[in-house]
mmCIF file with all atom_site columns, C-alpha atoms in Angstrom:
data_model
loop_
_atom_site.group_PDB
_atom_site.id
_atom_site.type_symbol
_atom_site.label_atom_id
_atom_site.label_alt_id
_atom_site.label_comp_id
_atom_site.label_asym_id
_atom_site.label_entity_id
_atom_site.label_seq_id
_atom_site.pdbx_PDB_ins_code
_atom_site.Cartn_x
_atom_site.Cartn_y
_atom_site.Cartn_z
_atom_site.occupancy
_atom_site.B_iso_or_equiv
_atom_site.pdbx_formal_charge
_atom_site.auth_seq_id
_atom_site.auth_comp_id
_atom_site.auth_asym_id
_atom_site.auth_atom_id
_atom_site.pdbx_PDB_model_num
ATOM 1   C CA . UNK A 1 1   ? 2.379   0.942   24.082  1.00 44.00 ? 1478 UNK A CA 1
ATOM 2   C CA . UNK A 1 2   ? 5.372   3.159   24.759  1.00 46.00 ? 1479 UNK A CA 1
ATOM 3   C CA . UNK A 1 3   ? 5.754   6.748   23.560  1.00 49.00 ? 1480 UNK A CA 1
ATOM 4   C CA . UNK A 1 4   ? 7.975   5.698   20.647  1.00 49.00 ? 1481 UNK A CA 1
ATOM 5   C CA . UNK A 1 5   ? 5.384   3.194   19.435  1.00 58.00 ? 1482 UNK A CA 1
ATOM 6   C CA . UNK A 1 6   ? 2.650   5.795   19.699  1.00 74.00 ? 1483 UNK A CA 1
ATOM 7   C CA . UNK A 1 7   ? 4.682   8.389   17.785  1.00 65.00 ? 1484 UNK A CA 1
ATOM 8   C CA . UNK A 1 8   ? 5.595   5.804   15.143  1.00 64.00 ? 1485 UNK A CA 1
ATOM 9   C CA . UNK A 1 9   ? 1.979   4.750   14.646  1.00 73.00 ? 1486 UNK A CA 1
ATOM 10  C CA . UNK A 1 10  ? 0.887   8.417   14.418  1.00 80.00 ? 1487 UNK A CA 1
ATOM 11  C CA . UNK A 1 11  ? 3.592   9.040   11.829  1.00 73.00 ? 1488 UNK A CA 1
ATOM 12  C CA . UNK A 1 12  ? 2.453   5.996   9.836   1.00 77.00 ? 1489 UNK A CA 1
ATOM 13  C CA . UNK A 1 13  ? -1.198  7.065   9.964   1.00 85.00 ? 1490 UNK A CA 1
ATOM 14  C CA . UNK A 1 14  ? -0.261  10.589  8.816   1.00 87.00 ? 1491 UNK A CA 1
ATOM 15  C CA . UNK A 1 15  ? 1.731   9.104   5.932   1.00 89.00 ? 1492 UNK A CA 1
ATOM 16  C CA . UNK A 1 16  ? -1.207  6.940   4.874   1.00 93.00 ? 1493 UNK A CA 1
ATOM 17  C CA . UNK A 1 17  ? -3.537  9.949   4.920   1.00 94.00 ? 1494 UNK A CA 1
ATOM 18  C CA . UNK A 1 18  ? -1.059  11.986  2.829   1.00 94.00 ? 1495 UNK A CA 1
ATOM 19  C CA . UNK A 1 19  ? -0.726  9.089   0.384   1.00 96.00 ? 1496 UNK A CA 1
ATOM 20  C CA . UNK A 1 20  ? -4.515  8.753   0.064   1.00 97.00 ? 1497 UNK A CA 1
ATOM 21  C CA . UNK A 1 21  ? -4.879  12.492  -0.585  1.00 97.00 ? 1498 UNK A CA 1
ATOM 22  C CA . UNK A 1 22  ? -2.108  12.284  -3.190  1.00 97.00 ? 1499 UNK A CA 1
ATOM 23  C CA . UNK A 1 23  ? -3.836  9.374   -4.952  1.00 97.00 ? 1500 UNK A CA 1
ATOM 24  C CA . UNK A 1 24  ? -7.198  11.181  -4.947  1.00 97.00 ? 1501 UNK A CA 1
ATOM 25  C CA . UNK A 1 25  ? -5.582  14.311  -6.385  1.00 97.00 ? 1502 UNK A CA 1
ATOM 26  C CA . UNK A 1 26  ? -4.123  12.079  -9.123  1.00 96.00 ? 1503 UNK A CA 1
ATOM 27  C CA . UNK A 1 27  ? -7.662  11.046  -10.072 1.00 96.00 ? 1504 UNK A CA 1
ATOM 28  C CA . UNK A 1 28  ? -7.739  7.658   -8.362  1.00 97.00 ? 1505 UNK A CA 1
ATOM 29  C CA . UNK A 1 29  ? -10.629 6.368   -6.285  1.00 98.00 ? 1506 UNK A CA 1
ATOM 30  C CA . UNK A 1 30  ? -9.821  4.996   -2.848  1.00 98.00 ? 1507 UNK A CA 1
ATOM 31  C CA . UNK A 1 31  ? -11.684 1.709   -2.412  1.00 98.00 ? 1508 UNK A CA 1
ATOM 32  C CA . UNK A 1 32  ? -10.513 1.127   1.153   1.00 97.00 ? 1509 UNK A CA 1
ATOM 33  C CA . UNK A 1 33  ? -7.754  1.918   3.602   1.00 97.00 ? 1510 UNK A CA 1
ATOM 34  C CA . UNK A 1 34  ? -6.206  -0.474  6.102   1.00 96.00 ? 1511 UNK A CA 1
ATOM 35  C CA . UNK A 1 35  ? -7.795  -3.574  4.603   1.00 97.00 ? 1512 UNK A CA 1
ATOM 36  C CA . UNK A 1 36  ? -7.251  -6.505  6.944   1.00 96.00 ? 1513 UNK A CA 1
ATOM 37  C CA . UNK A 1 37  ? -7.802  -10.198 6.407   1.00 95.00 ? 1514 UNK A CA 1
ATOM 38  C CA . UNK A 1 38  ? -6.516  -13.396 7.971   1.00 94.00 ? 1515 UNK A CA 1
ATOM 39  C CA . UNK A 1 39  ? -3.574  -13.182 5.524   1.00 93.00 ? 1516 UNK A CA 1
ATOM 40  C CA . UNK A 1 40  ? -2.386  -9.657  6.344   1.00 95.00 ? 1517 UNK A CA 1
ATOM 41  C CA . UNK A 1 41  ? -3.008  -5.959  5.775   1.00 96.00 ? 1518 UNK A CA 1
ATOM 42  C CA . UNK A 1 42  ? -2.885  -3.621  2.792   1.00 98.00 ? 1519 UNK A CA 1
ATOM 43  C CA . UNK A 1 43  ? -2.591  0.081   3.543   1.00 97.00 ? 1520 UNK A CA 1
ATOM 44  C CA . UNK A 1 44  ? -4.581  1.408   0.571   1.00 98.00 ? 1521 UNK A CA 1
ATOM 45  C CA . UNK A 1 45  ? -6.557  -0.231  -2.214  1.00 98.00 ? 1522 UNK A CA 1
ATOM 46  C CA . UNK A 1 46  ? -7.322  2.167   -5.053  1.00 98.00 ? 1523 UNK A CA 1
ATOM 47  C CA . UNK A 1 47  ? -8.917  2.139   -8.467  1.00 97.00 ? 1524 UNK A CA 1
ATOM 48  C CA . UNK A 1 48  ? -7.398  3.851   -11.503 1.00 95.00 ? 1525 UNK A CA 1
ATOM 49  C CA . UNK A 1 49  ? -9.803  3.337   -14.391 1.00 93.00 ? 1526 UNK A CA 1
ATOM 50  C CA . UNK A 1 50  ? -9.679  -0.444  -15.015 1.00 93.00 ? 1527 UNK A CA 1
ATOM 51  C CA . UNK A 1 51  ? -6.697  -1.120  -12.744 1.00 96.00 ? 1528 UNK A CA 1
ATOM 52  C CA . UNK A 1 52  ? -6.957  -2.073  -9.092  1.00 97.00 ? 1529 UNK A CA 1
ATOM 53  C CA . UNK A 1 53  ? -3.899  -0.999  -7.145  1.00 98.00 ? 1530 UNK A CA 1
ATOM 54  C CA . UNK A 1 54  ? -2.705  -2.495  -3.876  1.00 98.00 ? 1531 UNK A CA 1
ATOM 55  C CA . UNK A 1 55  ? -0.518  0.066   -2.139  1.00 97.00 ? 1532 UNK A CA 1
ATOM 56  C CA . UNK A 1 56  ? 1.964   -0.242  0.715   1.00 96.00 ? 1533 UNK A CA 1
ATOM 57  C CA . UNK A 1 57  ? 2.761   3.094   2.367   1.00 95.00 ? 1534 UNK A CA 1
ATOM 58  C CA . UNK A 1 58  ? 6.121   3.579   4.065   1.00 91.00 ? 1535 UNK A CA 1
ATOM 59  C CA . UNK A 1 59  ? 6.566   6.695   6.169   1.00 87.00 ? 1536 UNK A CA 1
ATOM 60  C CA . UNK A 1 60  ? 9.902   7.922   7.483   1.00 77.00 ? 1537 UNK A CA 1
ATOM 61  C CA . UNK A 1 61  ? 10.865  11.037  9.360   1.00 68.00 ? 1538 UNK A CA 1
ATOM 62  C CA . UNK A 1 62  ? 14.117  11.288  7.385   1.00 63.00 ? 1539 UNK A CA 1
ATOM 63  C CA . UNK A 1 63  ? 14.911  11.633  3.703   1.00 57.00 ? 1540 UNK A CA 1
ATOM 64  C CA . UNK A 1 64  ? 16.793  9.030   1.698   1.00 56.00 ? 1541 UNK A CA 1
ATOM 65  C CA . UNK A 1 65  ? 14.916  5.867   2.658   1.00 52.00 ? 1542 UNK A CA 1
ATOM 66  C CA . UNK A 1 66  ? 12.817  5.754   -0.521  1.00 52.00 ? 1543 UNK A CA 1
ATOM 67  C CA . UNK A 1 67  ? 14.227  2.435   -1.648  1.00 58.00 ? 1544 UNK A CA 1
ATOM 68  C CA . UNK A 1 68  ? 12.108  -0.680  -2.095  1.00 56.00 ? 1545 UNK A CA 1
ATOM 69  C CA . UNK A 1 69  ? 14.677  -2.889  -0.367  1.00 57.00 ? 1546 UNK A CA 1
ATOM 70  C CA . UNK A 1 70  ? 14.334  -0.839  2.842   1.00 62.00 ? 1547 UNK A CA 1
ATOM 71  C CA . UNK A 1 71  ? 10.583  -0.796  2.905   1.00 73.00 ? 1548 UNK A CA 1
ATOM 72  C CA . UNK A 1 72  ? 9.125   -3.871  1.284   1.00 87.00 ? 1549 UNK A CA 1
ATOM 73  C CA . UNK A 1 73  ? 11.255  -6.990  1.266   1.00 87.00 ? 1550 UNK A CA 1
ATOM 74  C CA . UNK A 1 74  ? 10.348  -10.220 -0.552  1.00 90.00 ? 1551 UNK A CA 1
ATOM 75  C CA . UNK A 1 75  ? 8.570   -11.617 2.513   1.00 92.00 ? 1552 UNK A CA 1
ATOM 76  C CA . UNK A 1 76  ? 6.395   -8.487  2.807   1.00 92.00 ? 1553 UNK A CA 1
ATOM 77  C CA . UNK A 1 77  ? 5.692   -8.538  -0.946  1.00 94.00 ? 1554 UNK A CA 1
ATOM 78  C CA . UNK A 1 78  ? 4.452   -12.130 -0.729  1.00 94.00 ? 1555 UNK A CA 1
ATOM 79  C CA . UNK A 1 79  ? 2.215   -11.240 2.202   1.00 96.00 ? 1556 UNK A CA 1
ATOM 80  C CA . UNK A 1 80  ? 0.721   -8.278  0.317   1.00 96.00 ? 1557 UNK A CA 1
ATOM 81  C CA . UNK A 1 81  ? 0.114   -10.456 -2.760  1.00 96.00 ? 1558 UNK A CA 1
ATOM 82  C CA . UNK A 1 82  ? -1.580  -13.137 -0.654  1.00 96.00 ? 1559 UNK A CA 1
ATOM 83  C CA . UNK A 1 83  ? -3.767  -10.507 1.012   1.00 97.00 ? 1560 UNK A CA 1
ATOM 84  C CA . UNK A 1 84  ? -4.625  -8.974  -2.375  1.00 97.00 ? 1561 UNK A CA 1
ATOM 85  C CA . UNK A 1 85  ? -5.783  -12.390 -3.619  1.00 95.00 ? 1562 UNK A CA 1
ATOM 86  C CA . UNK A 1 86  ? -7.965  -12.725 -0.533  1.00 95.00 ? 1563 UNK A CA 1
ATOM 87  C CA . UNK A 1 87  ? -9.458  -9.271  -1.189  1.00 97.00 ? 1564 UNK A CA 1
ATOM 88  C CA . UNK A 1 88  ? -10.223 -10.249 -4.786  1.00 96.00 ? 1565 UNK A CA 1
ATOM 89  C CA . UNK A 1 89  ? -11.951 -13.445 -3.623  1.00 95.00 ? 1566 UNK A CA 1
ATOM 90  C CA . UNK A 1 90  ? -14.110 -11.382 -1.272  1.00 95.00 ? 1567 UNK A CA 1
ATOM 91  C CA . UNK A 1 91  ? -14.772 -8.674  -3.880  1.00 96.00 ? 1568 UNK A CA 1
ATOM 92  C CA . UNK A 1 92  ? -15.294 -10.524 -7.140  1.00 95.00 ? 1569 UNK A CA 1
ATOM 93  C CA . UNK A 1 93  ? -16.403 -7.392  -9.012  1.00 95.00 ? 1570 UNK A CA 1
ATOM 94  C CA . UNK A 1 94  ? -12.706 -6.429  -9.195  1.00 94.00 ? 1571 UNK A CA 1
ATOM 95  C CA . UNK A 1 95  ? -11.394 -9.871  -10.176 1.00 86.00 ? 1572 UNK A CA 1
ATOM 96  C CA . UNK A 1 96  ? -11.237 -9.231  -13.946 1.00 90.00 ? 1573 UNK A CA 1
ATOM 97  C CA . UNK A 1 97  ? -9.316  -5.984  -13.627 1.00 94.00 ? 1574 UNK A CA 1
ATOM 98  C CA . UNK A 1 98  ? -5.644  -5.389  -14.194 1.00 95.00 ? 1575 UNK A CA 1
ATOM 99  C CA . UNK A 1 99  ? -3.759  -5.615  -10.887 1.00 96.00 ? 1576 UNK A CA 1
ATOM 100 C CA . UNK A 1 100 ? -0.827  -3.494  -9.791  1.00 96.00 ? 1577 UNK A CA 1
ATOM 101 C CA . UNK A 1 101 ? 1.303   -3.361  -6.644  1.00 97.00 ? 1578 UNK A CA 1
ATOM 102 C CA . UNK A 1 102 ? 2.660   0.075   -5.727  1.00 96.00 ? 1579 UNK A CA 1
ATOM 103 C CA . UNK A 1 103 ? 4.673   1.507   -2.876  1.00 93.00 ? 1580 UNK A CA 1
ATOM 104 C CA . UNK A 1 104 ? 4.352   5.097   -1.720  1.00 93.00 ? 1581 UNK A CA 1
ATOM 105 C CA . UNK A 1 105 ? 7.143   6.578   0.362   1.00 90.00 ? 1582 UNK A CA 1
ATOM 106 C CA . UNK A 1 106 ? 6.255   9.570   2.529   1.00 90.00 ? 1583 UNK A CA 1
ATOM 107 C CA . UNK A 1 107 ? 8.975   11.605  4.212   1.00 85.00 ? 1584 UNK A CA 1
ATOM 108 C CA . UNK A 1 108 ? 8.662   15.130  5.614   1.00 78.00 ? 1585 UNK A CA 1
ATOM 109 C CA . UNK A 1 109 ? 5.606   15.871  3.450   1.00 72.00 ? 1586 UNK A CA 1
ATOM 110 C CA . UNK A 1 110 ? 7.421   14.622  0.353   1.00 86.00 ? 1587 UNK A CA 1
ATOM 111 C CA . UNK A 1 111 ? 5.770   11.793  -1.586  1.00 91.00 ? 1588 UNK A CA 1
ATOM 112 C CA . UNK A 1 112 ? 7.543   9.337   -3.861  1.00 89.00 ? 1589 UNK A CA 1
ATOM 113 C CA . UNK A 1 113 ? 5.117   7.024   -5.697  1.00 93.00 ? 1590 UNK A CA 1
ATOM 114 C CA . UNK A 1 114 ? 6.726   3.850   -7.031  1.00 91.00 ? 1591 UNK A CA 1
ATOM 115 C CA . UNK A 1 115 ? 4.154   2.409   -9.438  1.00 94.00 ? 1592 UNK A CA 1
ATOM 116 C CA . UNK A 1 116 ? 4.435   -1.295  -10.317 1.00 93.00 ? 1593 UNK A CA 1
ATOM 117 C CA . UNK A 1 117 ? 6.977   -1.710  -7.510  1.00 91.00 ? 1594 UNK A CA 1
ATOM 118 C CA . UNK A 1 118 ? 6.698   -5.500  -7.585  1.00 92.00 ? 1595 UNK A CA 1
ATOM 119 C CA . UNK A 1 119 ? 4.769   -8.283  -9.277  1.00 90.00 ? 1596 UNK A CA 1
ATOM 120 C CA . UNK A 1 120 ? 3.100   -11.512 -8.305  1.00 82.00 ? 1597 UNK A CA 1
ATOM 121 C CA . UNK A 1 121 ? 6.068   -13.556 -9.541  1.00 60.00 ? 1598 UNK A CA 1
ATOM 122 C CA . UNK A 1 122 ? 8.120   -12.863 -6.377  1.00 40.00 ? 1599 UNK A CA 1
#
């Protein structure tokens, strides 16, 4: 891995940690981070009362990129939804809960939480 890749992955990991801390401070429970299955990866899976939230975290070193179209295109949304379904099959205790897909943008220690960023109908 080159230095740019290493710096980018460190930045992404920092963003995910900031997002998790933000969610915890908002009263949510983190179920897991970096969930991986044969269908893909979800950065954070959290619980907010009776709602299970699948969260994609996008971290940038510059301001102004907090737009869904830059971070999570239709293809990525479908992959996250497919992975969420796989998670729910593996963890049936969550299968009757309300489901939500969020995106959290992290930039220079600023957090923008886009709740209900997309739905399964994509």
